[in-house]
Coordinates of C-alpha atoms and ligand atoms in Angstrom, one line a residue:
Chain A
M174 CA 3.3 -1.6 -22.8
T175 CA -0.4 -2.4 -23.2
S176 CA -3.0 -1.2 -20.6
P177 CA -2.0 -1.8 -17.1
I178 CA -3.6 -4.5 -15.1
L179 CA -3.5 -2.1 -12.1
D180 CA -3.3 1.2 -11.8
V181 CA -3.0 3.4 -8.8
K182 CA -3.0 6.9 -8.5
N183 CA -2.5 9.1 -5.1
L184 CA -3.3 6.4 -2.7
H185 CA -3.6 7.5 0.8
I186 CA -4.5 5.4 3.8
R187 CA -5.0 6.2 7.4
Y188 CA -5.9 3.6 10.1
G189 CA -8.7 4.4 12.2
G190 CA -7.9 6.2 15.5
A191 CA -4.0 7.1 13.8
S192 CA -3.0 10.9 13.8
A193 CA -1.2 10.5 10.4
D194 CA -1.6 8.6 6.9
A195 CA 0.3 5.4 7.0
V196 CA 0.5 5.4 3.2
R197 CA 1.0 8.9 1.7
G198 CA 0.5 9.6 -2.0
V199 CA 1.6 6.2 -3.7
S200 CA 1.2 5.9 -7.3
F201 CA 2.3 3.0 -9.4
T202 CA 0.9 0.9 -12.2
L203 CA 1.2 -3.0 -12.7
G204 CA 1.4 -4.6 -16.2
R205 CA 2.2 -8.2 -17.0
E206 CA 5.3 -8.1 -15.3
R207 CA 7.1 -8.9 -11.7
L208 CA 7.1 -5.6 -9.8
G209 CA 9.0 -5.7 -6.5
I210 CA 8.1 -3.4 -3.5
V211 CA 11.0 -3.0 -1.0
G212 CA 11.0 -0.7 1.9
E213 CA 11.9 0.0 5.6
S214 CA 10.1 -2.2 8.0
G215 CA 6.8 -0.1 8.7
S216 CA 6.8 1.9 5.3
G217 CA 3.3 0.8 4.2
K218 CA 4.0 -2.0 2.0
S219 CA 1.6 -4.6 3.5
T220 CA -0.8 -1.7 3.8
V221 CA -0.9 -0.9 0.2
G222 CA -1.4 -4.7 -0.7
R223 CA -4.4 -5.1 1.7
A224 CA -6.0 -1.6 0.6
L225 CA -5.9 -3.1 -3.0
L226 CA -8.0 -5.9 -1.8
R227 CA -10.2 -3.4 0.4
L228 CA -9.1 -5.9 3.4
L229 CA -8.7 -2.7 5.7
P230 CA -12.1 -2.3 7.4
S231 CA -11.0 0.2 9.8
A232 CA -9.0 2.4 7.6
K233 CA -9.9 5.5 5.4
I234 CA -8.6 4.7 2.0
T235 CA -8.7 7.6 -0.9
A236 CA -7.2 7.7 -4.2
E237 CA -7.6 9.4 -7.6
T238 CA -7.8 6.0 -9.0
M239 CA -7.4 2.4 -7.9
R240 CA -8.3 0.7 -10.7
F241 CA -7.8 -3.2 -11.5
E242 CA -8.7 -3.6 -15.6
D243 CA -11.5 -1.5 -16.0
I244 CA -13.1 -1.8 -12.5
E245 CA -12.7 1.1 -10.0
L246 CA -11.9 -0.7 -6.8
L247 CA -13.1 1.7 -4.5
S248 CA -16.7 2.4 -5.8
L249 CA -17.5 -1.4 -5.7
T250 CA -19.9 -2.6 -3.0
E251 CA -18.5 -5.2 -0.5
K252 CA -20.6 -7.8 -2.5
Q253 CA -19.1 -7.1 -5.7
M254 CA -15.5 -7.0 -3.9
L255 CA -16.0 -10.5 -2.8
G256 CA -16.5 -11.7 -6.5
I257 CA -12.7 -10.3 -7.0
R258 CA -11.0 -10.9 -3.7
G259 CA -9.0 -14.2 -3.7
R260 CA -10.5 -15.3 -7.2
R261 CA -9.2 -12.4 -9.5
M262 CA -6.9 -10.6 -7.3
S263 CA -5.3 -12.9 -4.6
M264 CA -2.9 -12.0 -1.7
I265 CA -0.4 -14.2 -0.3
L266 CA -0.2 -12.7 3.6
Q267 CA 2.8 -12.2 5.4
D268 CA 1.8 -14.2 8.5
P269 CA 0.8 -17.7 7.2
K270 CA 0.0 -18.8 10.7
F271 CA -2.5 -16.1 11.2
S272 CA -4.1 -16.2 8.0
L273 CA -5.1 -19.9 8.3
N274 CA -8.0 -21.4 10.5
P275 CA -5.9 -22.5 13.6
I276 CA -8.8 -25.2 14.3
R277 CA -9.1 -26.8 10.6
K278 CA -6.9 -29.0 8.7
V279 CA -4.7 -27.7 6.4
G280 CA -6.1 -29.8 3.5
D281 CA -9.6 -28.9 4.1
Q282 CA -8.5 -25.3 4.1
V283 CA -6.8 -25.8 0.7
A284 CA -9.8 -27.6 -0.9
E285 CA -12.0 -25.0 0.5
T286 CA -10.4 -22.6 -1.8
Y287 CA -11.0 -24.5 -4.6
L288 CA -14.5 -25.3 -3.8
R289 CA -15.2 -21.5 -3.2
H290 CA -14.1 -20.5 -6.8
F291 CA -15.1 -23.6 -8.9
K292 CA -17.5 -26.1 -9.3
C293 CA -16.5 -29.6 -8.3
S294 CA -17.0 -32.3 -5.8
R295 CA -15.2 -32.5 -2.5
K296 CA -13.3 -35.3 -3.6
E297 CA -12.1 -33.6 -6.8
A298 CA -11.2 -30.3 -4.6
G299 CA -9.3 -32.7 -2.1
E300 CA -7.1 -34.2 -5.0
K301 CA -6.5 -30.8 -6.3
A302 CA -5.3 -29.8 -3.0
I303 CA -2.8 -32.5 -2.7
A304 CA -1.4 -31.8 -6.2
M305 CA -0.9 -28.4 -5.5
L306 CA 0.8 -29.1 -2.4
E307 CA 3.2 -31.3 -4.3
A308 CA 3.5 -28.6 -6.9
V309 CA 5.0 -26.1 -4.2
K310 CA 7.6 -29.2 -3.1
I311 CA 5.9 -30.0 0.4
R312 CA 7.1 -33.5 0.9
D313 CA 4.6 -36.1 1.8
P314 CA 1.2 -33.7 1.0
E315 CA -1.1 -36.2 2.2
R316 CA 0.2 -36.1 5.6
V317 CA 0.2 -32.5 5.5
C318 CA -3.3 -32.2 4.9
E319 CA -4.1 -34.3 7.8
Q320 CA -2.2 -31.7 10.1
Y321 CA -3.3 -28.3 11.8
P322 CA -1.6 -25.1 11.1
H323 CA 0.5 -25.2 14.3
E324 CA 1.9 -28.7 13.3
I325 CA 3.2 -27.5 10.3
S326 CA 6.6 -25.5 9.8
G327 CA 6.9 -22.0 9.1
G328 CA 8.0 -22.7 5.4
M329 CA 5.4 -25.0 4.8
G330 CA 2.9 -22.6 6.0
Q331 CA 4.1 -20.4 3.2
R332 CA 3.9 -22.9 0.8
V333 CA 0.2 -23.6 1.9
M334 CA -0.6 -20.1 1.2
I335 CA 1.0 -20.1 -2.3
A336 CA -0.8 -23.3 -3.0
M337 CA -4.0 -21.7 -2.3
M338 CA -3.4 -18.8 -4.4
L339 CA -2.6 -21.1 -7.2
L340 CA -5.5 -22.9 -6.8
A341 CA -7.9 -19.7 -7.3
D342 CA -6.2 -18.8 -10.6
P343 CA -6.2 -15.0 -10.1
D344 CA -5.1 -12.2 -12.8
V345 CA -3.3 -10.3 -10.0
V346 CA -1.2 -11.8 -7.4
I347 CA 0.1 -9.5 -4.4
A348 CA 2.7 -11.6 -2.7
D349 CA 3.9 -10.2 1.0
E350 CA 7.2 -11.8 1.7
P351 CA 6.0 -15.2 0.3
T352 CA 9.3 -16.9 0.6
S353 CA 11.2 -15.7 3.5
A354 CA 11.0 -19.1 5.4
L355 CA 12.2 -21.3 2.7
D356 CA 15.7 -22.5 2.1
V357 CA 17.1 -21.1 -0.8
T358 CA 16.7 -24.5 -3.0
V359 CA 12.9 -24.6 -2.3
R360 CA 12.7 -20.6 -2.6
L361 CA 14.2 -20.9 -6.0
Q362 CA 11.7 -23.8 -7.1
V363 CA 8.6 -21.8 -5.6
L364 CA 9.8 -18.4 -7.4
N365 CA 9.9 -20.5 -10.7
I366 CA 6.3 -21.4 -10.5
L367 CA 5.4 -17.6 -9.8
D368 CA 7.6 -16.9 -12.5
S369 CA 5.8 -19.1 -15.3
L370 CA 2.5 -17.6 -14.1
V371 CA 3.8 -14.1 -15.5
R372 CA 5.2 -15.4 -18.5
D373 CA 2.7 -18.1 -19.5
R374 CA -0.7 -16.8 -18.1
G375 CA 0.1 -13.1 -18.2
I376 CA -0.8 -12.4 -14.9
G377 CA 0.5 -9.2 -12.8
L378 CA 2.8 -10.0 -9.7
I379 CA 3.8 -7.6 -6.9
M380 CA 6.2 -9.2 -4.7
I381 CA 6.8 -7.4 -1.5
S382 CA 10.4 -8.5 -0.1
H383 CA 12.9 -7.6 2.0
D384 CA 15.4 -9.7 0.1
L385 CA 17.5 -7.4 -2.3
N386 CA 19.0 -10.5 -4.2
L387 CA 15.6 -11.8 -5.0
V388 CA 14.2 -8.5 -6.1
R389 CA 17.2 -8.3 -8.2
N390 CA 17.3 -11.4 -9.8
F391 CA 13.5 -12.1 -10.1
C392 CA 11.7 -8.7 -10.3
D393 CA 11.3 -6.6 -13.5
R394 CA 10.7 -3.2 -11.6
V395 CA 11.2 -2.2 -8.2
L396 CA 9.6 0.5 -6.0
I397 CA 11.2 1.6 -2.8
M398 CA 9.1 2.9 -0.1
Y399 CA 9.9 4.8 2.9
A400 CA 7.7 6.1 5.4
G401 CA 4.4 5.8 3.4
R402 CA 5.9 7.1 0.1
V403 CA 7.5 5.7 -2.8
V404 CA 10.8 7.3 -2.8
E405 CA 12.4 5.7 -6.1
T406 CA 11.3 3.7 -8.7
L407 CA 13.9 1.3 -10.6
A408 CA 14.5 -1.5 -13.2
A409 CA 15.6 -4.4 -10.7
R410 CA 18.7 -5.0 -12.6
D411 CA 19.4 -1.4 -12.0
L412 CA 19.2 -1.8 -8.1
D413 CA 22.8 -1.5 -7.3
K414 CA 22.6 1.9 -9.1
A415 CA 19.8 3.3 -6.8
Q416 CA 20.3 7.0 -6.3
H417 CA 18.1 7.7 -3.0
P418 CA 20.1 7.5 0.2
Y419 CA 17.9 5.1 1.9
T420 CA 18.1 2.8 -0.8
R421 CA 21.9 3.2 -0.9
G422 CA 21.8 2.6 2.8
L423 CA 19.9 -0.7 2.2
L424 CA 22.4 -1.8 -0.3
A425 CA 25.2 -1.2 2.2
A426 CA 23.6 -2.8 5.1
Q427 CA 23.3 -6.3 3.6
P428 CA 25.5 -8.8 5.1
R429 CA 27.6 -10.6 2.3
I430 CA 29.0 -14.2 2.1
G431 CA 32.9 -13.6 2.6
G432 CA 32.3 -10.1 3.9
A433 CA 34.4 -8.6 6.8
R434 CA 32.8 -9.4 9.8
A435 CA 32.9 -5.6 11.0
P436 CA 29.5 -4.2 12.2
L437 CA 27.1 -3.9 9.4
A438 CA 26.5 -0.2 8.0
V439 CA 23.4 0.9 9.6
L440 CA 21.1 4.2 8.3
D441 CA 21.5 7.3 9.3
R442 CA 17.6 8.2 8.7
R443 CA 17.1 11.8 7.6
P444 CA 14.0 13.7 8.4
E445 CA 14.0 15.4 4.8
W446 CA 13.5 11.8 3.5
L447 CA 10.2 11.8 4.9
E448 CA 8.9 14.6 2.3
E449 CA 10.8 13.3 -0.8
V450 CA 8.7 12.0 -3.4
S451 CA 10.2 9.8 -6.5
R452 CA 10.0 11.6 -9.9
Chain B
M92 CA 27.4 -15.9 33.0
T93 CA 28.3 -17.6 29.6
V94 CA 26.9 -21.0 29.2
S95 CA 27.3 -24.1 26.9
V96 CA 24.7 -26.1 25.2
E97 CA 24.8 -29.9 24.4
T98 CA 22.1 -32.0 23.1
R99 CA 22.7 -35.7 23.1
N100 CA 20.9 -38.2 21.2
L101 CA 17.6 -35.7 20.9
S102 CA 15.0 -37.5 19.4
I103 CA 11.3 -36.7 19.0
T104 CA 7.9 -38.4 17.5
F105 CA 4.8 -36.6 17.0
G106 CA 1.6 -38.6 16.7
H107 CA 0.7 -42.2 17.7
G108 CA 0.1 -45.4 15.8
P109 CA 0.5 -45.8 12.3
T110 CA 0.5 -42.0 11.5
A111 CA 3.3 -41.3 14.2
L112 CA 6.1 -39.1 12.6
K113 CA 9.8 -39.3 13.9
V114 CA 10.7 -35.7 13.2
L115 CA 14.2 -35.9 15.0
P116 CA 15.6 -39.4 14.9
D117 CA 19.1 -38.7 16.9
V118 CA 20.3 -35.2 16.9
S119 CA 23.7 -34.3 18.6
F120 CA 25.8 -31.2 18.9
L121 CA 27.8 -29.0 21.1
V122 CA 27.7 -25.4 21.3
E123 CA 30.8 -23.8 23.2
P124 CA 30.2 -20.9 25.6
G125 CA 30.0 -17.7 24.1
E126 CA 29.4 -19.2 20.5
C127 CA 27.1 -18.4 17.8
F128 CA 25.8 -21.7 16.3
G129 CA 24.0 -21.4 13.0
L130 CA 21.0 -24.0 11.9
V131 CA 20.4 -24.1 8.3
G132 CA 18.8 -26.5 6.1
E133 CA 15.6 -27.7 4.5
S134 CA 12.2 -26.0 5.3
G135 CA 10.4 -28.8 7.3
S136 CA 13.7 -30.6 8.5
G137 CA 13.4 -29.9 12.0
K138 CA 15.1 -26.6 12.8
S139 CA 12.2 -25.1 14.9
T140 CA 11.5 -28.2 16.5
I141 CA 14.9 -28.5 17.9
L142 CA 14.8 -24.9 19.6
R143 CA 11.7 -25.9 20.9
C144 CA 13.0 -28.9 22.5
I145 CA 15.9 -27.2 23.9
S146 CA 13.5 -24.4 25.5
M147 CA 11.3 -27.3 26.7
L148 CA 8.3 -25.6 25.0
T149 CA 8.0 -29.2 23.6
D150 CA 8.7 -31.7 26.4
F151 CA 8.1 -35.2 25.3
W152 CA 11.5 -35.7 23.5
K153 CA 14.0 -38.1 24.5
G154 CA 17.8 -37.8 25.2
D155 CA 19.7 -35.1 26.8
V156 CA 20.1 -31.2 26.7
L157 CA 22.5 -29.8 28.8
I158 CA 23.4 -26.1 29.7
N159 CA 26.5 -25.9 31.4
G160 CA 26.4 -29.5 31.9
K161 CA 22.9 -29.3 33.7
S162 CA 19.9 -31.0 32.2
V163 CA 17.1 -28.4 31.1
R164 CA 14.8 -30.8 32.7
D165 CA 16.2 -30.1 36.1
M166 CA 16.1 -26.6 36.0
P167 CA 12.9 -25.1 37.9
L168 CA 10.8 -22.9 35.4
I169 CA 12.1 -19.3 36.7
E170 CA 15.9 -20.4 36.4
R171 CA 15.3 -21.8 33.0
C172 CA 13.8 -18.4 31.9
R173 CA 16.5 -16.3 33.1
T174 CA 19.0 -18.7 31.4
L175 CA 17.5 -19.1 28.0
Q176 CA 14.9 -17.3 26.0
M177 CA 13.6 -18.1 22.3
V178 CA 12.7 -15.6 19.5
F179 CA 10.0 -17.1 17.5
Q180 CA 10.0 -17.8 13.7
D181 CA 6.2 -16.5 13.7
P182 CA 6.0 -13.1 15.7
Y183 CA 2.3 -13.2 15.0
G184 CA 1.8 -16.7 16.7
S185 CA 4.0 -15.7 19.8
L186 CA 2.6 -12.4 20.7
H187 CA -0.9 -12.1 22.7
P188 CA -3.3 -10.3 20.4
R189 CA -4.9 -8.5 23.7
Q190 CA -1.6 -7.7 25.2
S191 CA 0.0 -4.3 24.4
V192 CA 3.7 -4.0 24.1
R193 CA 3.9 -2.7 27.5
T194 CA 2.4 -5.8 29.2
V195 CA 4.3 -8.1 27.0
L196 CA 7.6 -6.5 28.4
S197 CA 6.7 -5.8 31.8
E198 CA 5.5 -9.2 32.8
P199 CA 8.8 -10.7 32.4
L200 CA 10.1 -8.3 34.7
R201 CA 7.4 -8.4 37.1
I202 CA 7.7 -12.2 37.5
H203 CA 11.3 -12.1 37.9
K204 CA 11.0 -9.3 40.6
L205 CA 13.5 -7.0 38.9
S206 CA 13.7 -3.2 39.3
D207 CA 13.3 -0.1 37.2
H208 CA 10.5 -1.5 34.8
E209 CA 10.1 1.7 32.8
D210 CA 13.8 2.3 32.0
R211 CA 14.1 -1.3 31.2
M212 CA 11.5 -1.3 28.8
Q213 CA 12.5 2.2 27.1
K214 CA 15.9 0.9 26.6
V215 CA 15.1 -2.2 25.3
L216 CA 12.6 -1.2 22.9
T217 CA 15.3 1.6 21.5
D218 CA 17.7 -0.8 21.3
V219 CA 15.5 -2.6 18.6
G220 CA 14.9 0.2 16.7
L221 CA 11.4 1.2 18.0
P222 CA 10.1 4.5 19.3
V223 CA 9.1 4.5 23.1
S224 CA 5.4 5.4 22.1
F225 CA 5.0 1.7 21.0
L226 CA 4.8 0.8 24.5
D227 CA 0.9 1.4 24.2
R228 CA 0.4 -0.5 20.7
F229 CA -1.2 -3.7 20.1
P230 CA 0.3 -6.5 18.0
H231 CA -2.6 -5.7 15.3
Q232 CA -1.2 -2.2 15.0
L233 CA 2.3 -3.1 14.0
S234 CA 3.9 -4.1 10.8
G235 CA 5.3 -7.6 10.4
G236 CA 8.9 -6.2 11.2
Q237 CA 7.9 -4.2 14.1
R238 CA 6.1 -7.3 15.9
Q239 CA 9.4 -9.2 15.3
R240 CA 11.1 -6.4 17.3
V241 CA 8.9 -6.7 20.2
A242 CA 9.5 -10.5 20.2
I243 CA 13.3 -9.7 20.3
A244 CA 13.0 -6.9 22.9
R245 CA 10.7 -9.6 24.9
A246 CA 13.6 -12.1 24.8
L247 CA 16.5 -9.5 25.4
I248 CA 14.6 -8.0 28.7
L249 CA 15.7 -10.6 31.1
E250 CA 19.3 -10.8 29.7
P251 CA 19.2 -14.5 29.4
S252 CA 22.7 -16.1 28.9
L253 CA 21.2 -18.5 26.1
L254 CA 19.5 -17.1 23.2
L255 CA 17.7 -19.2 20.9
L256 CA 16.7 -17.2 17.5
D257 CA 14.3 -18.9 15.0
E258 CA 14.8 -16.7 11.9
P259 CA 14.9 -13.5 14.1
T260 CA 15.6 -11.1 11.2
S261 CA 13.8 -12.8 8.2
A262 CA 10.9 -10.4 8.5
L263 CA 13.1 -7.3 8.7
D264 CA 14.3 -4.7 5.9
V265 CA 18.2 -5.1 5.8
S266 CA 18.7 -1.9 7.4
V267 CA 17.0 -3.1 10.7
Q268 CA 18.5 -6.3 10.1
A269 CA 21.7 -4.7 10.4
E270 CA 20.8 -2.9 13.7
I271 CA 19.6 -6.1 15.1
L272 CA 22.3 -8.1 14.1
N273 CA 25.2 -5.6 15.2
L274 CA 23.1 -5.3 18.8
L275 CA 23.3 -9.2 19.0
Q276 CA 27.0 -9.1 18.5
R277 CA 27.6 -6.4 20.9
L278 CA 25.7 -8.0 23.5
R279 CA 27.7 -11.1 22.8
E280 CA 31.0 -9.2 23.2
L281 CA 29.8 -7.6 26.5
H282 CA 28.1 -10.5 28.2
G283 CA 29.2 -13.6 26.4
F284 CA 25.8 -14.6 25.4
T285 CA 25.4 -18.0 23.6
Y286 CA 23.2 -18.1 20.5
I287 CA 21.5 -20.8 18.4
M288 CA 20.3 -19.0 15.5
V289 CA 18.1 -20.6 12.7
T290 CA 18.2 -18.8 9.4
H291 CA 17.8 -19.6 5.6
D292 CA 20.5 -16.8 4.9
L293 CA 23.9 -18.0 4.7
A294 CA 25.4 -14.4 4.4
V295 CA 23.8 -13.9 7.8
V296 CA 25.7 -17.1 9.0
D297 CA 28.9 -16.2 7.8
H298 CA 28.6 -13.0 9.2
M299 CA 27.1 -14.2 12.8
C300 CA 28.0 -17.5 13.4
D301 CA 31.2 -19.1 14.3
R302 CA 29.9 -22.9 12.9
F303 CA 26.6 -24.1 11.5
A304 CA 24.9 -27.3 11.2
V305 CA 23.1 -28.1 8.1
M306 CA 19.6 -30.2 8.3
L307 CA 18.0 -32.4 6.2
R308 CA 14.8 -34.4 7.2
G309 CA 15.8 -34.2 10.9
E310 CA 19.4 -35.1 10.7
I311 CA 22.3 -33.0 10.8
T312 CA 24.3 -33.7 7.7
E313 CA 27.3 -32.1 8.9
I314 CA 28.8 -29.2 11.0
L315 CA 30.8 -26.9 9.4
P316 CA 32.9 -23.7 10.3
R317 CA 31.5 -20.7 8.8
E318 CA 34.9 -20.4 6.7
A319 CA 33.5 -23.4 4.6
I320 CA 31.1 -21.2 3.1
P321 CA 32.6 -18.8 0.5
G322 CA 34.5 -21.8 -1.3
C323 CA 31.8 -24.3 -0.6
E324 CA 34.0 -26.5 1.2
A325 CA 31.2 -29.2 2.4
T326 CA 31.4 -32.9 1.8
H327 CA 27.7 -33.9 2.0
P328 CA 26.0 -33.7 -1.0
Y329 CA 23.0 -31.7 0.4
S330 CA 25.1 -29.1 2.3
R331 CA 27.1 -28.5 -1.1
E332 CA 23.9 -28.1 -2.8
L333 CA 22.4 -25.8 -0.1
I334 CA 25.8 -23.7 0.0
G335 CA 26.1 -23.6 -4.0
A336 CA 22.7 -22.3 -4.4
S337 CA 23.1 -19.7 -1.7
L338 CA 26.3 -18.5 -3.5
E339 CA 24.5 -18.2 -6.9
Y340 CA 21.6 -16.7 -5.2
E341 CA 24.1 -14.0 -4.4
G342 CA 25.7 -13.7 -7.4
H343 CA 28.9 -15.5 -6.8
A344 CA 28.7 -17.9 -9.4
Ligands
ATP203 N1 -4.4 -1.4 12.5 C1 -3.7 -0.6 12.6 N2 -3.5 0.6 13.3 C2 -2.8 1.8 13.4 N3 -1.5 1.5 12.7 C3 -1.3 0.4 11.9 C4 -2.2 -0.4 11.9 N4 -1.7 -1.4 11.2 C5 -0.4 -0.9 10.8 N5 -0.1 0.2 11.3 C6 1.0 0.9 11.0 O1 1.2 1.3 9.6 C7 2.4 1.6 9.2 C8 2.7 0.4 8.1 O2 2.5 -0.7 8.5 P1 2.6 -2.0 7.3 O3 2.3 -3.3 7.9 O4 2.1 -1.7 5.9 O5 4.2 -1.8 7.3 P2 5.2 -2.8 6.2 O6 5.8 -1.9 4.9 O7 4.6 -3.9 5.6 O8 6.3 -3.4 7.1 P3 7.2 -4.8 7.4 O9 8.1 -4.8 6.4 O10 7.6 -4.5 8.8 O11 6.1 -5.7 7.3 C9 3.3 0.9 10.5 O12 3.9 1.8 11.2 C10 2.3 0.3 11.4 O13 2.5 0.4 12.7
ATP204 N1 3.1 -30.2 16.9 C1 3.5 -31.0 15.8 N2 2.6 -32.1 15.3 C2 3.1 -32.8 14.3 N3 4.1 -32.5 13.5 C3 4.9 -31.5 13.7 C4 4.6 -30.5 15.0 N4 5.4 -29.7 14.7 C5 6.2 -29.8 13.9 N5 5.8 -31.2 13.2 C6 6.8 -31.4 11.9 O1 7.9 -31.6 12.1 C7 8.7 -31.2 11.0 C8 9.8 -30.3 11.2 O2 9.1 -28.8 11.5 P1 9.8 -27.6 12.1 O3 9.0 -26.7 12.2 O4 10.9 -28.1 12.9 O5 10.9 -27.6 10.6 P2 11.8 -26.0 10.1 O6 13.1 -27.0 9.9 O7 11.7 -25.3 11.3 O8 11.3 -25.8 9.0 P3 11.1 -24.0 8.4 O9 12.5 -23.9 7.7 O10 9.8 -24.2 7.1 O11 10.5 -23.2 9.4 C9 7.4 -30.9 9.8 O12 7.3 -31.9 9.0 C10 6.3 -30.5 10.6 O13 5.0 -30.9 10.0
MG205 MG1 4.4 -5.9 6.0
MG206 MG1 11.3 -23.1 11.6

């Protein structure tokens, strides 16, 4: 493999006022690939994503290295970070409604992303916005542009976030549950778009998701997180051969079409999992 | 108490004049007492809107919504809150940023003059798999899935007969999802709760629901029993496409 786009070693993150680290010694690299992150709710997945973009003002972040190409992210000033965040590294946040400005029209906000990063007229940016909303399969994009965030559906919000990311044309995309509110048909179309970014444009994609089917079919590699650590790293197609009891428990807890309707298997979370790290 | 839900010719239009948009033209369905009824379908097709109409969060709709034969319009607010509760798709939007988990959970108890606040709050948090120490946290100090579980706890704490669940587990890892789904099943067996559940996961529908409606652009294309999923026994082309894609997604094809 060529040199990684992202290289993270021994990342620790502690929220202000918290008594313990939310992320405890996470290391991974990202190449021109689709890297899945799966894990327990509250295990620190979103925290890792936000730390990469330095979006955690109140938290203490330390690492041996947190490198984007040849840039050491932790040593950048906030001003330098502004040139990278959104433009070269982009994150699709887990809560679209929270990330959008509630009192501005959707179309203006999408066009704004384009204007922020590229020189062009307002009109041009508006046209780009509509074209991109169309690309993510939003019906009637002109109408949606005129709507406010509370007037669009959950899945439309997710696609608006994806459209904004696409317009910035970044080199690294961190997608935090980007398709959880999409019906399967639209989800597959959106995943295809993300896929072509990796294949044709050579970006690196981090896909945070609870959807084991998605990770298995769509990602190249997958990290499994538990309580702030990476407990297992697998080739995505080998997900079903996972060894760690947490991962095995996840696979067992998944409901399946045509399955027995008995209560779903639940995890017996073991205290010793807290201290294990993947080899 | 176990309740039935019926919507008759439910319709709603957003906006006025030339930009008015009829989101639901004419929706009718009946949910039996104690049934778990699924709503699936295209993103933007009006699933959340239906739940918002039933719960009267949006109230300018036309038609009828009857709970045990009684119109929701004729229910005083207090009675309505005890009868039905909703879990929102978007937990960030539904929790007040300046309210601690304790406030979120104790307020309904106070309003409805229930006793044993501390016990009830601790029980419901434990039920959704959160530690009791989270009572003193604020929404921004929680992960996405933790927020969703607080929202579920808030809906459960009044033990309503009807729960309107808008993608209640899509933000949760499958192990926590399993705990929540098992909890919902248990409550249904115990109290005969009725659920209307929006989800994009047909495996969840197959596991939880008795019947489900498939929606496309504001209309119900058809209502199917859950047994129709594994063999893709739908007749409407969109339902067939959706079920087919889900089977393939799960690796059945
Ligand atoms: N601002 C904060 N202050 C204190 N603790 C926080 C804060 N934000 C998050 N946490 C805690 O940090 C841990 C990791 O949160 P994070 O949001 O990264 O989880 P996650 O893996 O993304 O979970 P989910 O799948 O539920 O979204 C959680 O236990 C959460 O409660
Ligand atoms: N307050 C509103 N004003 C204007 N339009 C609205 C409003 N609320 C919803 N809509 C529109 O109604 C349609 C249906 O939205 P709804 O949220 O019910 O979809 P949904 O089926 O829940 O989709 P998803 O699966 O993406 O959550 C969308 O086109 C949306 O833009
Ligand atoms: Mg998260
Ligand atoms: Mg919705």
